[in-house]
Amino acid sequence: MLMTPDRAAALAAIAQEVRSCRLCRLHEQAKQGVPGAGSATAEIMFIGEGPGFHEDQQGLPFVGRSGDYLERLLKMIGLHRDQVFIANVVKHRPPENRDPLPDEIAACRPYLDRQIEVIDPLVIATLGRYSMGRYFPNGKITQIHGKPRYDDNRAYYPLFHPAAVLRNPGLEKDMEADFRRLLEVLAEVRKQRGSPSSASKPEDEPPQPPTQLKLF
Ligand code: URA
């Protein structure tokens, strides 16, 4: 397991590669790559679909309307986006926000795999069908949202995409309930791993200021 400065350096190296990536066509029309952002020692990693207009402009994931909503959901459970890691299945914006194509997802996959390996999150929360497809290939989001799968000392936790909830406010209640459950899922994996209740991974980080996470 990498120590914190090494993790941050490893993530920065991946980010640099993403910014100059030419492995698929998506870079051609995008302004810049959006590698992902957040804590190198995050216990929770969110994986979305791909950058939209605002993400492409700023080089950061989930900074548009979906991002505002994601931040509100995080706040509801006592978290800030800096305490988690947020990434996407594809790292350049698909033109006109079209769905990413299979070969684009495949080309980008090693970046995401490496980010997961470096961060080693306790919970991977998928946002929408493309990231869900990595872990629940035959899953139907309406049936499996909010139901974690525990595997290899990690939880895979499927969530609706925030944009889908914004389009369909009837999903809001379920989304909030799924977010509240996220902390229970995290507590379960901590127990499995024998990790103390702390927002950071203790082996390589100084003690963190108290957060609501410490309740778990
Ligand atoms: N939607 C996504 O899937 N990812 C983003 O970064 C922004 C919107």
PDB file of C-alpha atoms and ligand atoms in Angstrom:
ATOM      1  CA  MET A   1       0.000   0.000   0.000  1.00  0.00           C
ATOM      2  CA  LEU A   2       1.346   3.413  -0.975  1.00  0.00           C
ATOM      3  CA  MET A   3       1.942   6.133   1.634  1.00  0.00           C
ATOM      4  CA  THR A   4      -0.014   9.372   1.243  1.00  0.00           C
ATOM      5  CA  PRO A   5       2.596  11.479  -0.631  1.00  0.00           C
ATOM      6  CA  ASP A   6       3.231   8.531  -2.954  1.00  0.00           C
ATOM      7  CA  ARG A   7      -0.481   8.130  -3.586  1.00  0.00           C
ATOM      8  CA  ALA A   8      -0.843  11.819  -4.370  1.00  0.00           C
ATOM      9  CA  ALA A   9       2.168  11.635  -6.688  1.00  0.00           C
ATOM     10  CA  ALA A  10       0.804   8.521  -8.395  1.00  0.00           C
ATOM     11  CA  LEU A  11      -2.566  10.227  -8.940  1.00  0.00           C
ATOM     12  CA  ALA A  12      -0.853  13.337 -10.265  1.00  0.00           C
ATOM     13  CA  ALA A  13       1.112  11.202 -12.732  1.00  0.00           C
ATOM     14  CA  ILE A  14      -2.088   9.541 -13.951  1.00  0.00           C
ATOM     15  CA  ALA A  15      -3.743  12.962 -14.264  1.00  0.00           C
ATOM     16  CA  GLN A  16      -0.841  14.174 -16.377  1.00  0.00           C
ATOM     17  CA  GLU A  17      -1.187  11.189 -18.698  1.00  0.00           C
ATOM     18  CA  VAL A  18      -4.932  11.806 -18.996  1.00  0.00           C
ATOM     19  CA  ARG A  19      -4.349  15.430 -19.972  1.00  0.00           C
ATOM     20  CA  SER A  20      -2.174  14.388 -22.896  1.00  0.00           C
ATOM     21  CA  CYS A  21      -4.144  11.243 -23.754  1.00  0.00           C
ATOM     22  CA  ARG A  22      -4.815  10.557 -27.427  1.00  0.00           C
ATOM     23  CA  LEU A  23      -5.942   6.932 -27.076  1.00  0.00           C
ATOM     24  CA  CYS A  24      -9.413   7.577 -28.452  1.00  0.00           C
ATOM     25  CA  ARG A  25     -11.207  10.269 -30.476  1.00  0.00           C
ATOM     26  CA  LEU A  26     -12.731  12.074 -27.486  1.00  0.00           C
ATOM     27  CA  HIS A  27      -9.781  14.419 -26.993  1.00  0.00           C
ATOM     28  CA  GLU A  28     -10.337  15.884 -30.471  1.00  0.00           C
ATOM     29  CA  GLN A  29     -13.350  17.987 -29.530  1.00  0.00           C
ATOM     30  CA  ALA A  30     -12.791  18.340 -25.805  1.00  0.00           C
ATOM     31  CA  LYS A  31     -11.084  21.377 -24.322  1.00  0.00           C
ATOM     32  CA  GLN A  32      -9.151  19.328 -21.789  1.00  0.00           C
ATOM     33  CA  GLY A  33      -9.001  16.018 -19.927  1.00  0.00           C
ATOM     34  CA  VAL A  34     -10.837  15.626 -16.615  1.00  0.00           C
ATOM     35  CA  PRO A  35      -8.833  13.065 -14.664  1.00  0.00           C
ATOM     36  CA  GLY A  36     -10.785  13.134 -11.396  1.00  0.00           C
ATOM     37  CA  ALA A  37     -10.365  14.974  -8.104  1.00  0.00           C
ATOM     38  CA  GLY A  38     -10.432  14.520  -4.365  1.00  0.00           C
ATOM     39  CA  SER A  39      -8.525  12.879  -1.548  1.00  0.00           C
ATOM     40  CA  ALA A  40      -5.726  10.439  -2.361  1.00  0.00           C
ATOM     41  CA  THR A  41      -6.737   8.503   0.781  1.00  0.00           C
ATOM     42  CA  ALA A  42     -10.490   8.653   0.212  1.00  0.00           C
ATOM     43  CA  GLU A  43     -12.508   5.816   1.674  1.00  0.00           C
ATOM     44  CA  ILE A  44     -15.316   6.473  -0.781  1.00  0.00           C
ATOM     45  CA  MET A  45     -14.811   6.816  -4.524  1.00  0.00           C
ATOM     46  CA  PHE A  46     -17.619   7.960  -6.811  1.00  0.00           C
ATOM     47  CA  ILE A  47     -17.479   7.032 -10.469  1.00  0.00           C
ATOM     48  CA  GLY A  48     -19.653   8.908 -12.941  1.00  0.00           C
ATOM     49  CA  GLU A  49     -19.996   8.684 -16.685  1.00  0.00           C
ATOM     50  CA  GLY A  50     -17.980  11.397 -18.386  1.00  0.00           C
ATOM     51  CA  PRO A  51     -17.326  15.140 -18.247  1.00  0.00           C
ATOM     52  CA  GLY A  52     -20.037  17.510 -19.446  1.00  0.00           C
ATOM     53  CA  PHE A  53     -19.712  21.118 -20.603  1.00  0.00           C
ATOM     54  CA  HIS A  54     -18.708  22.661 -17.265  1.00  0.00           C
ATOM     55  CA  GLU A  55     -16.334  19.826 -16.386  1.00  0.00           C
ATOM     56  CA  ASP A  56     -14.659  20.238 -19.777  1.00  0.00           C
ATOM     57  CA  GLN A  57     -14.301  23.977 -19.177  1.00  0.00           C
ATOM     58  CA  GLN A  58     -12.842  23.614 -15.683  1.00  0.00           C
ATOM     59  CA  GLY A  59     -10.984  20.299 -15.917  1.00  0.00           C
ATOM     60  CA  LEU A  60     -12.812  19.059 -12.814  1.00  0.00           C
ATOM     61  CA  PRO A  61     -15.464  16.346 -12.400  1.00  0.00           C
ATOM     62  CA  PHE A  62     -19.038  17.108 -11.375  1.00  0.00           C
ATOM     63  CA  VAL A  63     -18.905  20.901 -11.246  1.00  0.00           C
ATOM     64  CA  GLY A  64     -22.138  21.619 -13.132  1.00  0.00           C
ATOM     65  CA  ARG A  65     -25.732  21.115 -11.954  1.00  0.00           C
ATOM     66  CA  SER A  66     -25.181  17.412 -11.292  1.00  0.00           C
ATOM     67  CA  GLY A  67     -22.137  18.324  -9.251  1.00  0.00           C
ATOM     68  CA  ASP A  68     -24.077  20.844  -7.164  1.00  0.00           C
ATOM     69  CA  TYR A  69     -26.607  18.162  -6.402  1.00  0.00           C
ATOM     70  CA  LEU A  70     -23.887  15.623  -5.585  1.00  0.00           C
ATOM     71  CA  GLU A  71     -22.334  18.132  -3.179  1.00  0.00           C
ATOM     72  CA  ARG A  72     -25.718  18.668  -1.483  1.00  0.00           C
ATOM     73  CA  LEU A  73     -26.109  14.924  -1.028  1.00  0.00           C
ATOM     74  CA  LEU A  74     -22.601  14.671   0.401  1.00  0.00           C
ATOM     75  CA  LYS A  75     -23.314  17.529   2.784  1.00  0.00           C
ATOM     76  CA  MET A  76     -26.480  15.790   3.922  1.00  0.00           C
ATOM     77  CA  ILE A  77     -24.325  12.927   5.229  1.00  0.00           C
ATOM     78  CA  GLY A  78     -21.649  15.200   6.682  1.00  0.00           C
ATOM     79  CA  LEU A  79     -19.129  14.938   3.871  1.00  0.00           C
ATOM     80  CA  HIS A  80     -17.376  17.382   1.563  1.00  0.00           C
ATOM     81  CA  ARG A  81     -16.166  16.504  -1.909  1.00  0.00           C
ATOM     82  CA  ASP A  82     -12.544  16.946  -0.763  1.00  0.00           C
ATOM     83  CA  GLN A  83     -12.975  13.924   1.540  1.00  0.00           C
ATOM     84  CA  VAL A  84     -13.954  11.565  -1.267  1.00  0.00           C
ATOM     85  CA  PHE A  85     -12.555  10.941  -4.740  1.00  0.00           C
ATOM     86  CA  ILE A  86     -14.691  11.638  -7.801  1.00  0.00           C
ATOM     87  CA  ALA A  87     -13.828  10.242 -11.217  1.00  0.00           C
ATOM     88  CA  ASN A  88     -15.500   9.220 -14.447  1.00  0.00           C
ATOM     89  CA  VAL A  89     -15.489   6.242 -16.773  1.00  0.00           C
ATOM     90  CA  VAL A  90     -14.253   8.426 -19.644  1.00  0.00           C
ATOM     91  CA  LYS A  91     -11.966  11.361 -18.999  1.00  0.00           C
ATOM     92  CA  HIS A  92     -12.701  13.584 -21.994  1.00  0.00           C
ATOM     93  CA  ARG A  93     -16.110  15.074 -22.764  1.00  0.00           C
ATOM     94  CA  PRO A  94     -18.083  13.180 -25.400  1.00  0.00           C
ATOM     95  CA  PRO A  95     -19.266  15.682 -28.065  1.00  0.00           C
ATOM     96  CA  GLU A  96     -22.735  17.132 -27.331  1.00  0.00           C
ATOM     97  CA  ASN A  97     -22.761  15.011 -24.164  1.00  0.00           C
ATOM     98  CA  ARG A  98     -23.488  11.879 -26.155  1.00  0.00           C
ATOM     99  CA  ASP A  99     -23.069   8.505 -24.464  1.00  0.00           C
ATOM    100  CA  PRO A 100     -19.504   7.212 -24.413  1.00  0.00           C
ATOM    101  CA  LEU A 101     -18.861   4.416 -26.913  1.00  0.00           C
ATOM    102  CA  PRO A 102     -17.546   0.985 -25.894  1.00  0.00           C
ATOM    103  CA  ASP A 103     -14.112   1.543 -27.464  1.00  0.00           C
ATOM    104  CA  GLU A 104     -13.795   4.914 -25.672  1.00  0.00           C
ATOM    105  CA  ILE A 105     -14.657   3.314 -22.339  1.00  0.00           C
ATOM    106  CA  ALA A 106     -12.169   0.522 -23.034  1.00  0.00           C
ATOM    107  CA  ALA A 107      -9.396   2.975 -23.983  1.00  0.00           C
ATOM    108  CA  CYS A 108      -9.933   4.945 -20.772  1.00  0.00           C
ATOM    109  CA  ARG A 109     -10.299   1.944 -18.505  1.00  0.00           C
ATOM    110  CA  PRO A 110      -6.626   1.613 -17.451  1.00  0.00           C
ATOM    111  CA  TYR A 111      -6.650   5.171 -16.038  1.00  0.00           C
ATOM    112  CA  LEU A 112      -9.620   4.394 -13.821  1.00  0.00           C
ATOM    113  CA  ASP A 113      -8.209   0.998 -12.847  1.00  0.00           C
ATOM    114  CA  ARG A 114      -4.961   2.637 -11.780  1.00  0.00           C
ATOM    115  CA  GLN A 115      -6.769   5.361  -9.811  1.00  0.00           C
ATOM    116  CA  ILE A 116      -8.711   2.674  -7.937  1.00  0.00           C
ATOM    117  CA  GLU A 117      -5.532   0.715  -7.263  1.00  0.00           C
ATOM    118  CA  VAL A 118      -3.750   3.793  -5.875  1.00  0.00           C
ATOM    119  CA  ILE A 119      -6.624   5.037  -3.716  1.00  0.00           C
ATOM    120  CA  ASP A 120      -7.809   1.578  -2.652  1.00  0.00           C
ATOM    121  CA  PRO A 121     -11.226   2.907  -1.589  1.00  0.00           C
ATOM    122  CA  LEU A 122     -13.392   0.957   0.843  1.00  0.00           C
ATOM    123  CA  VAL A 123     -16.528   1.825  -1.122  1.00  0.00           C
ATOM    124  CA  ILE A 124     -16.897   2.361  -4.857  1.00  0.00           C
ATOM    125  CA  ALA A 125     -20.176   4.159  -5.478  1.00  0.00           C
ATOM    126  CA  THR A 126     -21.250   4.083  -9.110  1.00  0.00           C
ATOM    127  CA  LEU A 127     -23.245   6.990 -10.529  1.00  0.00           C
ATOM    128  CA  GLY A 128     -25.288   5.901 -13.506  1.00  0.00           C
ATOM    129  CA  ARG A 129     -25.221   2.956 -15.842  1.00  0.00           C
ATOM    130  CA  TYR A 130     -21.740   3.142 -17.367  1.00  0.00           C
ATOM    131  CA  SER A 131     -19.874   2.844 -14.092  1.00  0.00           C
ATOM    132  CA  MET A 132     -22.502   0.434 -12.775  1.00  0.00           C
ATOM    133  CA  GLY A 133     -21.790  -1.742 -15.811  1.00  0.00           C
ATOM    134  CA  ARG A 134     -18.223  -2.317 -14.591  1.00  0.00           C
ATOM    135  CA  TYR A 135     -19.408  -4.071 -11.445  1.00  0.00           C
ATOM    136  CA  PHE A 136     -22.998  -5.098 -12.148  1.00  0.00           C
ATOM    137  CA  PRO A 137     -22.937  -6.039 -15.841  1.00  0.00           C
ATOM    138  CA  ASN A 138     -26.536  -7.255 -15.921  1.00  0.00           C
ATOM    139  CA  GLY A 139     -27.836  -4.934 -13.225  1.00  0.00           C
ATOM    140  CA  LYS A 140     -30.943  -2.815 -13.654  1.00  0.00           C
ATOM    141  CA  ILE A 141     -30.467   0.421 -11.726  1.00  0.00           C
ATOM    142  CA  THR A 142     -34.121   0.637 -10.713  1.00  0.00           C
ATOM    143  CA  GLN A 143     -33.753  -2.757  -9.029  1.00  0.00           C
ATOM    144  CA  ILE A 144     -30.272  -2.655  -7.569  1.00  0.00           C
ATOM    145  CA  HIS A 145     -29.725   0.984  -6.514  1.00  0.00           C
ATOM    146  CA  GLY A 146     -28.756   1.269  -2.872  1.00  0.00           C
ATOM    147  CA  LYS A 147     -27.916  -2.447  -2.582  1.00  0.00           C
ATOM    148  CA  PRO A 148     -24.214  -2.949  -1.879  1.00  0.00           C
ATOM    149  CA  ARG A 149     -22.191  -5.945  -2.978  1.00  0.00           C
ATOM    150  CA  TYR A 150     -19.334  -6.804  -0.632  1.00  0.00           C
ATOM    151  CA  ASP A 151     -16.337  -8.288  -2.336  1.00  0.00           C
ATOM    152  CA  ASP A 152     -12.600  -8.448  -1.560  1.00  0.00           C
ATOM    153  CA  ASN A 153     -12.941  -6.169   1.474  1.00  0.00           C
ATOM    154  CA  ARG A 154     -14.676  -3.518  -0.548  1.00  0.00           C
ATOM    155  CA  ALA A 155     -18.267  -2.529  -1.216  1.00  0.00           C
ATOM    156  CA  TYR A 156     -19.616  -1.768  -4.657  1.00  0.00           C
ATOM    157  CA  TYR A 157     -22.605   0.481  -4.285  1.00  0.00           C
ATOM    158  CA  PRO A 158     -24.836   1.367  -7.247  1.00  0.00           C
ATOM    159  CA  LEU A 159     -26.515   4.770  -7.216  1.00  0.00           C
ATOM    160  CA  PHE A 160     -28.641   6.678  -9.699  1.00  0.00           C
ATOM    161  CA  HIS A 161     -26.810   9.273 -11.734  1.00  0.00           C
ATOM    162  CA  PRO A 162     -27.451  12.729 -10.194  1.00  0.00           C
ATOM    163  CA  ALA A 163     -28.538  14.042 -13.607  1.00  0.00           C
ATOM    164  CA  ALA A 164     -31.188  11.316 -13.796  1.00  0.00           C
ATOM    165  CA  VAL A 165     -32.576  12.403 -10.434  1.00  0.00           C
ATOM    166  CA  LEU A 166     -32.572  16.049 -11.510  1.00  0.00           C
ATOM    167  CA  ARG A 167     -34.549  15.050 -14.600  1.00  0.00           C
ATOM    168  CA  ASN A 168     -36.903  12.881 -12.581  1.00  0.00           C
ATOM    169  CA  PRO A 169     -37.563  14.352  -9.119  1.00  0.00           C
ATOM    170  CA  GLY A 170     -39.591  11.257  -8.281  1.00  0.00           C
ATOM    171  CA  LEU A 171     -36.225   9.548  -7.676  1.00  0.00           C
ATOM    172  CA  GLU A 172     -35.086  12.070  -5.054  1.00  0.00           C
ATOM    173  CA  LYS A 173     -36.354  10.172  -2.028  1.00  0.00           C
ATOM    174  CA  ASP A 174     -34.632   6.963  -3.114  1.00  0.00           C
ATOM    175  CA  MET A 175     -31.409   8.838  -3.875  1.00  0.00           C
ATOM    176  CA  GLU A 176     -31.367  10.452  -0.433  1.00  0.00           C
ATOM    177  CA  ALA A 177     -32.088   7.147   1.288  1.00  0.00           C
ATOM    178  CA  ASP A 178     -29.279   5.486  -0.719  1.00  0.00           C
ATOM    179  CA  PHE A 179     -26.872   8.263   0.287  1.00  0.00           C
ATOM    180  CA  ARG A 180     -27.764   7.944   3.964  1.00  0.00           C
ATOM    181  CA  ARG A 181     -27.083   4.214   3.713  1.00  0.00           C
ATOM    182  CA  LEU A 182     -23.639   4.900   2.247  1.00  0.00           C
ATOM    183  CA  LEU A 183     -22.219   5.528   5.721  1.00  0.00           C
ATOM    184  CA  GLU A 184     -23.551   2.194   6.975  1.00  0.00           C
ATOM    185  CA  VAL A 185     -21.957   0.476   4.003  1.00  0.00           C
ATOM    186  CA  LEU A 186     -18.672   2.207   4.775  1.00  0.00           C
ATOM    187  CA  ALA A 187     -18.892   1.174   8.436  1.00  0.00           C
ATOM    188  CA  GLU A 188     -19.423  -2.431   7.367  1.00  0.00           C
ATOM    189  CA  VAL A 189     -16.295  -2.454   5.190  1.00  0.00           C
ATOM    190  CA  ARG A 190     -14.271  -0.781   7.931  1.00  0.00           C
ATOM    191  CA  LYS A 191     -15.322  -3.606  10.217  1.00  0.00           C
ATOM    192  CA  GLN A 192     -14.311  -6.183   7.619  1.00  0.00           C
ATOM    193  CA  ARG A 193     -10.932  -4.526   7.127  1.00  0.00           C
ATOM    194  CA  GLY A 194     -10.457  -3.904  10.834  1.00  0.00           C
ATOM    195  CA  SER A 195     -10.079  -0.166  10.127  1.00  0.00           C
ATOM    196  CA  PRO A 196     -10.691   2.269  12.970  1.00  0.00           C
ATOM    197  CA  SER A 197     -13.561   4.733  12.577  1.00  0.00           C
ATOM    198  CA  SER A 198     -11.839   7.642  10.937  1.00  0.00           C
ATOM    199  CA  ALA A 199     -12.446   9.601   7.785  1.00  0.00           C
ATOM    200  CA  SER A 200      -8.899   8.937   6.591  1.00  0.00           C
ATOM    201  CA  LYS A 201      -6.887   5.785   6.314  1.00  0.00           C
ATOM    202  CA  PRO A 202      -4.798   5.887   9.491  1.00  0.00           C
ATOM    203  CA  GLU A 203      -1.697   4.016   8.368  1.00  0.00           C
ATOM    204  CA  ASP A 204      -0.289   6.978   6.540  1.00  0.00           C
ATOM    205  CA  GLU A 205      -2.195  10.059   7.668  1.00  0.00           C
ATOM    206  CA  PRO A 206      -2.020  12.155  10.811  1.00  0.00           C
ATOM    207  CA  PRO A 207      -5.265  12.254  12.833  1.00  0.00           C
ATOM    208  CA  GLN A 208      -8.008  14.189  11.097  1.00  0.00           C
ATOM    209  CA  PRO A 209     -10.242  16.757  12.757  1.00  0.00           C
ATOM    210  CA  PRO A 210     -13.509  15.235  13.940  1.00  0.00           C
ATOM    211  CA  THR A 211     -16.102  14.798  11.257  1.00  0.00           C
ATOM    212  CA  GLN A 212     -19.535  13.286  11.240  1.00  0.00           C
ATOM    213  CA  LEU A 213     -17.954  10.150   9.845  1.00  0.00           C
ATOM    214  CA  LYS A 214     -16.441   9.487  13.252  1.00  0.00           C
ATOM    215  CA  LEU A 215     -19.904   8.632  14.463  1.00  0.00           C
ATOM    216  CA  PHE A 216     -19.578   5.420  12.556  1.00  0.00           C
TER     217      PHE A 216
HETATM  218  N1  URA B   1     -21.810  13.756 -15.292  1.00  0.00           N
HETATM  219  C1  URA B   1     -20.858  12.806 -15.136  1.00  0.00           C
HETATM  220  O1  URA B   1     -21.120  11.620 -15.307  1.00  0.00           O
HETATM  221  N2  URA B   1     -19.649  13.192 -14.799  1.00  0.00           N
HETATM  222  C2  URA B   1     -19.321  14.457 -14.584  1.00  0.00           C
HETATM  223  O2  URA B   1     -18.161  14.728 -14.250  1.00  0.00           O
HETATM  224  C3  URA B   1     -20.317  15.423 -14.737  1.00  0.00           C
HETATM  225  C4  URA B   1     -21.557  15.068 -15.088  1.00  0.00           C
END
